[in-house]
Amino acid sequence: MKMIDAHIHLDQYKDEEVRLILDNSILIDSLVTVSNNIESCKRNLQLSKQYSKIKPAFGFHPEQNLPSEQEMTDLLDWMNRHQTDMIAVGEVGLPYYLSRDQKVSISQKGRYLEILETFISLAKEWDKPIVLHAVYDDAPLVCRLLEKHSVTKAHFHWFKGDEPTISRMLENGYYISVTPEIVYKDKIQKIVHQYPLDLLMIETDGPWPFEGPFIGKRTQPIMMRESIATIAKIKSLSETEVSKRLLHNTKGFYMI
Ligand SMILES: [Zn+2]
């Protein structure tokens, strides 16, 4: 059994923790580490040079204050210069949780959309997959932008959304990934029940902490073994078959 963590924030782990994750990585084929901003991009790039299993994606996480014009220019210039170092554009998307908590005005939401559209068109231009943070009501907005730019290599990480959006996404061939939350959350189990295994990946979104059997534990890629066991039950397949197919999906999608 080999696994790929299709979405982790390794830059947010201490050097010592990253070393431990890699030292105990017999079951880990690769780790796709996504970036929140330029500093995070630089650290992920440095980690990928240190460990060949680490594959970096570069972007700007939407659940934070808007970047200034200068910050955006600097980030896009930096990404442009490091095109060959990145396996994907991400993490990018829309600030669902900030909006829900009324921390984003309508005009700011417009700017988040503009920024996202810039990343989508660059992903197209650079021929890179895109890693999206787009849940619930934001997912259809993101689908519309992807369709507008004819972007098909899209990965909606930790996806949560309604039935019509799920149908639209699978018709478009978009991938989703699930975190260890699948082990104890009905809502996620239902999505996996509906979504074809061929468009599925697994992730931790580490160091994001989990509940259920993982409560109080530092998030580690090895937790994905439990995710595989749950997916195998839902899909009525063996764990070996599921892990083989998830590995195949992720390698194909990210070309790693
Ligand atoms: Zn993330």
GROMACS .gro file of C-alpha atoms and ligand atoms in nm:
model
  257
    1MET     CA    1   0.000   0.000   0.000
    2LYS     CA    2   0.139   0.339  -0.107
    3MET     CA    3  -0.040   0.667  -0.052
    4ILE     CA    4  -0.014   1.024  -0.176
    5ASP     CA    5  -0.125   1.305   0.050
    6ALA     CA    6  -0.283   1.521  -0.222
    7HIS     CA    7  -0.309   1.830  -0.001
    8ILE     CA    8  -0.095   1.919   0.299
    9HIS     CA    9   0.058   2.244   0.428
   10LEU     CA   10   0.405   2.110   0.506
   11ASP     CA   11   0.542   2.464   0.535
   12GLN     CA   12   0.339   2.494   0.857
   13TYR     CA   13   0.525   2.204   1.021
   14LYS     CA   14   0.856   2.256   1.199
   15ASP     CA   15   1.172   2.123   1.024
   16GLU     CA   16   1.195   1.845   1.280
   17GLU     CA   17   0.834   1.739   1.217
   18VAL     CA   18   0.887   1.736   0.840
   19ARG     CA   19   1.195   1.521   0.892
   20LEU     CA   20   0.998   1.275   1.107
   21ILE     CA   21   0.716   1.258   0.849
   22LEU     CA   22   0.969   1.180   0.575
   23ASP     CA   23   1.170   0.938   0.790
   24ASN     CA   24   0.854   0.736   0.854
   25SER     CA   25   0.727   0.757   0.500
   26ILE     CA   26   0.751   0.397   0.382
   27LEU     CA   27   0.380   0.407   0.293
   28ILE     CA   28   0.397   0.756   0.145
   29ASP     CA   29   0.469   0.787  -0.225
   30SER     CA   30   0.452   1.169  -0.235
   31LEU     CA   31   0.316   1.472  -0.055
   32VAL     CA   32   0.156   1.760  -0.243
   33THR     CA   33   0.231   2.066  -0.032
   34VAL     CA   34   0.022   2.375  -0.109
   35SER     CA   35   0.110   2.737  -0.037
   36ASN     CA   36  -0.073   3.021   0.138
   37ASN     CA   37   0.136   3.320   0.025
   38ILE     CA   38   0.482   3.405  -0.108
   39GLU     CA   39   0.664   3.316   0.216
   40SER     CA   40   0.486   2.983   0.225
   41CYS     CA   41   0.575   2.924  -0.144
   42LYS     CA   42   0.942   2.982  -0.067
   43ARG     CA   43   0.943   2.741   0.226
   44ASN     CA   44   0.759   2.474   0.026
   45LEU     CA   45   1.008   2.516  -0.258
   46GLN     CA   46   1.298   2.476  -0.016
   47LEU     CA   47   1.139   2.162   0.137
   48SER     CA   48   1.088   2.012  -0.209
   49LYS     CA   49   1.457   2.061  -0.283
   50GLN     CA   50   1.545   1.885   0.041
   51TYR     CA   51   1.309   1.586  -0.004
   52SER     CA   52   1.217   1.442  -0.343
   53LYS     CA   53   0.881   1.310  -0.219
   54ILE     CA   54   0.762   1.666  -0.157
   55LYS     CA   55   0.587   1.823  -0.455
   56PRO     CA   56   0.501   2.192  -0.419
   57ALA     CA   57   0.205   2.393  -0.545
   58PHE     CA   58   0.218   2.774  -0.535
   59GLY     CA   59  -0.068   3.016  -0.477
   60PHE     CA   60  -0.257   3.241  -0.236
   61HIS     CA   61  -0.499   3.093   0.018
   62PRO     CA   62  -0.834   3.276   0.010
   63GLU     CA   63  -0.917   3.249   0.381
   64GLN     CA   64  -0.701   3.549   0.474
   65ASN     CA   65  -0.701   3.925   0.417
   66LEU     CA   66  -0.671   4.037   0.057
   67PRO     CA   67  -0.315   4.091  -0.064
   68SER     CA   68  -0.209   4.442  -0.170
   69GLU     CA   69  -0.152   4.509  -0.541
   70GLN     CA   70   0.222   4.494  -0.475
   71GLU     CA   71   0.198   4.162  -0.291
   72MET     CA   72  -0.001   4.013  -0.578
   73THR     CA   73   0.250   4.140  -0.836
   74ASP     CA   74   0.542   4.001  -0.636
   75LEU     CA   75   0.371   3.663  -0.593
   76LEU     CA   76   0.275   3.629  -0.960
   77ASP     CA   77   0.627   3.732  -1.073
   78TRP     CA   78   0.779   3.479  -0.835
   79MET     CA   79   0.544   3.203  -0.955
   80ASN     CA   80   0.618   3.289  -1.315
   81ARG     CA   81   0.990   3.250  -1.248
   82HIS     CA   82   0.932   2.919  -1.068
   83GLN     CA   83   0.693   2.757  -1.314
   84THR     CA   84   0.908   2.448  -1.354
   85ASP     CA   85   0.935   2.401  -0.976
   86MET     CA   86   0.559   2.382  -0.916
   87ILE     CA   87   0.339   2.085  -0.990
   88ALA     CA   88   0.021   2.292  -0.959
   89VAL     CA   89  -0.129   2.632  -0.885
   90GLY     CA   90  -0.272   2.633  -0.531
   91GLU     CA   91  -0.410   2.672  -0.282
   92VAL     CA   92  -0.645   2.926  -0.437
   93GLY     CA   93  -1.020   2.982  -0.419
   94LEU     CA   94  -1.282   3.185  -0.236
   95PRO     CA   95  -1.311   3.283   0.133
   96TYR     CA   96  -1.622   3.084   0.228
   97TYR     CA   97  -1.557   3.086   0.602
   98LEU     CA   98  -1.451   3.453   0.621
   99SER     CA   99  -1.766   3.548   0.426
  100ARG     CA  100  -1.984   3.333   0.649
  101ASP     CA  101  -1.841   3.513   0.951
  102GLN     CA  102  -1.916   3.848   0.780
  103LYS     CA  103  -1.552   3.945   0.753
  104VAL     CA  104  -1.570   4.012   0.377
  105SER     CA  105  -1.762   4.299   0.215
  106ILE     CA  106  -1.929   4.266  -0.125
  107SER     CA  107  -1.656   4.469  -0.294
  108GLN     CA  108  -1.387   4.258  -0.125
  109LYS     CA  109  -1.564   3.942  -0.246
  110GLY     CA  110  -1.539   4.085  -0.598
  111ARG     CA  111  -1.163   4.127  -0.555
  112TYR     CA  112  -1.124   3.767  -0.427
  113LEU     CA  113  -1.306   3.654  -0.743
  114GLU     CA  114  -1.075   3.864  -0.964
  115ILE     CA  115  -0.768   3.717  -0.796
  116LEU     CA  116  -0.903   3.366  -0.838
  117GLU     CA  117  -0.973   3.432  -1.205
  118THR     CA  118  -0.612   3.547  -1.251
  119PHE     CA  119  -0.488   3.220  -1.100
  120ILE     CA  120  -0.726   3.018  -1.317
  121SER     CA  121  -0.608   3.186  -1.636
  122LEU     CA  122  -0.243   3.139  -1.533
  123ALA     CA  123  -0.301   2.770  -1.460
  124LYS     CA  124  -0.439   2.744  -1.812
  125GLU     CA  125  -0.150   2.937  -1.964
  126TRP     CA  126   0.113   2.741  -1.769
  127ASP     CA  127  -0.070   2.412  -1.829
  128LYS     CA  128  -0.079   2.325  -1.457
  129PRO     CA  129  -0.351   2.161  -1.250
  130ILE     CA  130  -0.527   2.393  -1.004
  131VAL     CA  131  -0.596   2.322  -0.634
  132LEU     CA  132  -0.915   2.483  -0.513
  133HIS     CA  133  -1.058   2.585  -0.180
  134ALA     CA  134  -1.423   2.625  -0.285
  135VAL     CA  135  -1.697   2.484  -0.067
  136TYR     CA  136  -2.076   2.507  -0.042
  137ASP     CA  137  -2.215   2.815  -0.224
  138ASP     CA  138  -1.872   2.912  -0.357
  139ALA     CA  139  -1.828   2.588  -0.554
  140PRO     CA  140  -2.074   2.681  -0.836
  141LEU     CA  141  -1.905   3.023  -0.871
  142VAL     CA  142  -1.571   2.851  -0.912
  143CYS     CA  143  -1.718   2.599  -1.159
  144ARG     CA  144  -1.842   2.892  -1.369
  145LEU     CA  145  -1.493   3.048  -1.379
  146LEU     CA  146  -1.327   2.717  -1.464
  147GLU     CA  147  -1.580   2.659  -1.744
  148LYS     CA  148  -1.527   3.014  -1.875
  149HIS     CA  149  -1.152   2.949  -1.909
  150SER     CA  150  -1.196   2.587  -2.025
  151VAL     CA  151  -0.990   2.461  -1.733
  152THR     CA  152  -1.053   2.091  -1.673
  153LYS     CA  153  -0.763   1.988  -1.446
  154ALA     CA  154  -0.927   2.104  -1.125
  155HIS     CA  155  -0.894   1.956  -0.778
  156PHE     CA  156  -1.153   2.068  -0.522
  157HIS     CA  157  -0.986   1.979  -0.194
  158TRP     CA  158  -1.199   1.885   0.112
  159PHE     CA  159  -1.506   1.938  -0.103
  160LYS     CA  160  -1.845   2.002   0.054
  161GLY     CA  161  -2.145   2.104  -0.153
  162ASP     CA  162  -2.494   2.030  -0.279
  163GLU     CA  163  -2.624   1.770  -0.526
  164PRO     CA  164  -2.646   1.991  -0.838
  165THR     CA  165  -2.287   2.108  -0.785
  166ILE     CA  166  -2.168   1.750  -0.737
  167SER     CA  167  -2.334   1.650  -1.069
  168ARG     CA  168  -2.184   1.949  -1.248
  169MET     CA  169  -1.838   1.875  -1.110
  170LEU     CA  170  -1.834   1.512  -1.204
  171GLU     CA  171  -1.966   1.588  -1.553
  172ASN     CA  172  -1.674   1.829  -1.589
  173GLY     CA  173  -1.433   1.562  -1.467
  174TYR     CA  174  -1.313   1.762  -1.166
  175TYR     CA  175  -1.137   1.574  -0.888
  176ILE     CA  176  -1.219   1.598  -0.520
  177SER     CA  177  -1.023   1.484  -0.217
  178VAL     CA  178  -1.130   1.384   0.129
  179THR     CA  179  -0.954   1.433   0.463
  180PRO     CA  180  -0.952   1.193   0.762
  181GLU     CA  181  -1.286   1.357   0.848
  182ILE     CA  182  -1.442   1.089   0.626
  183VAL     CA  183  -1.386   0.839   0.907
  184TYR     CA  184  -1.638   1.009   1.138
  185LYS     CA  185  -1.850   1.250   0.926
  186ASP     CA  186  -2.164   1.127   0.750
  187LYS     CA  187  -2.174   1.426   0.517
  188ILE     CA  188  -1.836   1.337   0.366
  189GLN     CA  189  -1.919   0.966   0.347
  190LYS     CA  190  -2.230   1.054   0.142
  191ILE     CA  191  -2.025   1.261  -0.104
  192VAL     CA  192  -1.781   0.971  -0.151
  193HIS     CA  193  -2.075   0.738  -0.205
  194GLN     CA  194  -2.191   0.958  -0.496
  195TYR     CA  195  -1.856   1.053  -0.642
  196PRO     CA  196  -1.681   0.808  -0.878
  197LEU     CA  197  -1.368   0.651  -0.732
  198ASP     CA  198  -1.180   0.749  -1.050
  199LEU     CA  199  -1.215   1.118  -0.959
  200LEU     CA  200  -1.117   1.081  -0.595
  201MET     CA  201  -0.796   1.155  -0.402
  202ILE     CA  202  -0.704   1.157  -0.032
  203GLU     CA  203  -0.541   1.430   0.173
  204THR     CA  204  -0.487   1.550   0.528
  205ASP     CA  205  -0.487   1.931   0.488
  206GLY     CA  206  -0.235   1.897   0.774
  207PRO     CA  207  -0.162   2.042   1.019
  208TRP     CA  208  -0.538   2.101   1.038
  209PRO     CA  209  -0.651   1.900   1.345
  210PHE     CA  210  -0.919   1.630   1.330
  211GLU     CA  211  -1.173   1.493   1.571
  212GLY     CA  212  -1.323   1.146   1.621
  213PRO     CA  213  -1.042   0.889   1.657
  214PHE     CA  214  -0.782   1.157   1.576
  215ILE     CA  215  -0.871   1.398   1.853
  216GLY     CA  216  -0.568   1.556   2.022
  217LYS     CA  217  -0.327   1.408   1.765
  218ARG     CA  218  -0.095   1.611   1.544
  219THR     CA  219  -0.215   1.554   1.186
  220GLN     CA  220   0.008   1.310   0.998
  221PRO     CA  221  -0.022   1.163   0.644
  222ILE     CA  222  -0.035   0.814   0.798
  223MET     CA  223  -0.391   0.896   0.916
  224MET     CA  224  -0.498   0.845   0.554
  225ARG     CA  225  -0.487   0.467   0.614
  226GLU     CA  226  -0.811   0.510   0.810
  227SER     CA  227  -0.955   0.716   0.522
  228ILE     CA  228  -0.875   0.432   0.280
  229ALA     CA  229  -1.045   0.180   0.510
  230THR     CA  230  -1.362   0.394   0.517
  231ILE     CA  231  -1.362   0.452   0.139
  232ALA     CA  232  -1.317   0.076   0.085
  233LYS     CA  233  -1.629   0.010   0.297
  234ILE     CA  234  -1.833   0.273   0.111
  235LYS     CA  235  -1.728   0.148  -0.232
  236SER     CA  236  -1.742  -0.223  -0.135
  237LEU     CA  237  -1.387  -0.282  -0.251
  238SER     CA  238  -1.073  -0.407  -0.079
  239GLU     CA  239  -0.840  -0.156   0.083
  240THR     CA  240  -0.564  -0.269  -0.154
  241GLU     CA  241  -0.780  -0.198  -0.458
  242VAL     CA  242  -0.885   0.143  -0.324
  243SER     CA  243  -0.532   0.250  -0.236
  244LYS     CA  244  -0.405   0.136  -0.577
  245ARG     CA  245  -0.671   0.338  -0.757
  246LEU     CA  246  -0.629   0.650  -0.545
  247LEU     CA  247  -0.255   0.638  -0.609
  248HIS     CA  248  -0.316   0.600  -0.981
  249ASN     CA  249  -0.563   0.894  -0.985
  250THR     CA  250  -0.329   1.126  -0.800
  251LYS     CA  251  -0.021   1.034  -1.002
  252GLY     CA  252  -0.216   1.089  -1.323
  253PHE     CA  253  -0.371   1.416  -1.212
  254TYR     CA  254  -0.049   1.576  -1.084
  255MET     CA  255   0.179   1.395  -1.327
  256ILE     CA  256   0.407   1.274  -1.048
  257ZN      ZN  257  -0.548   2.360   0.258
   0.00000   0.00000   0.00000
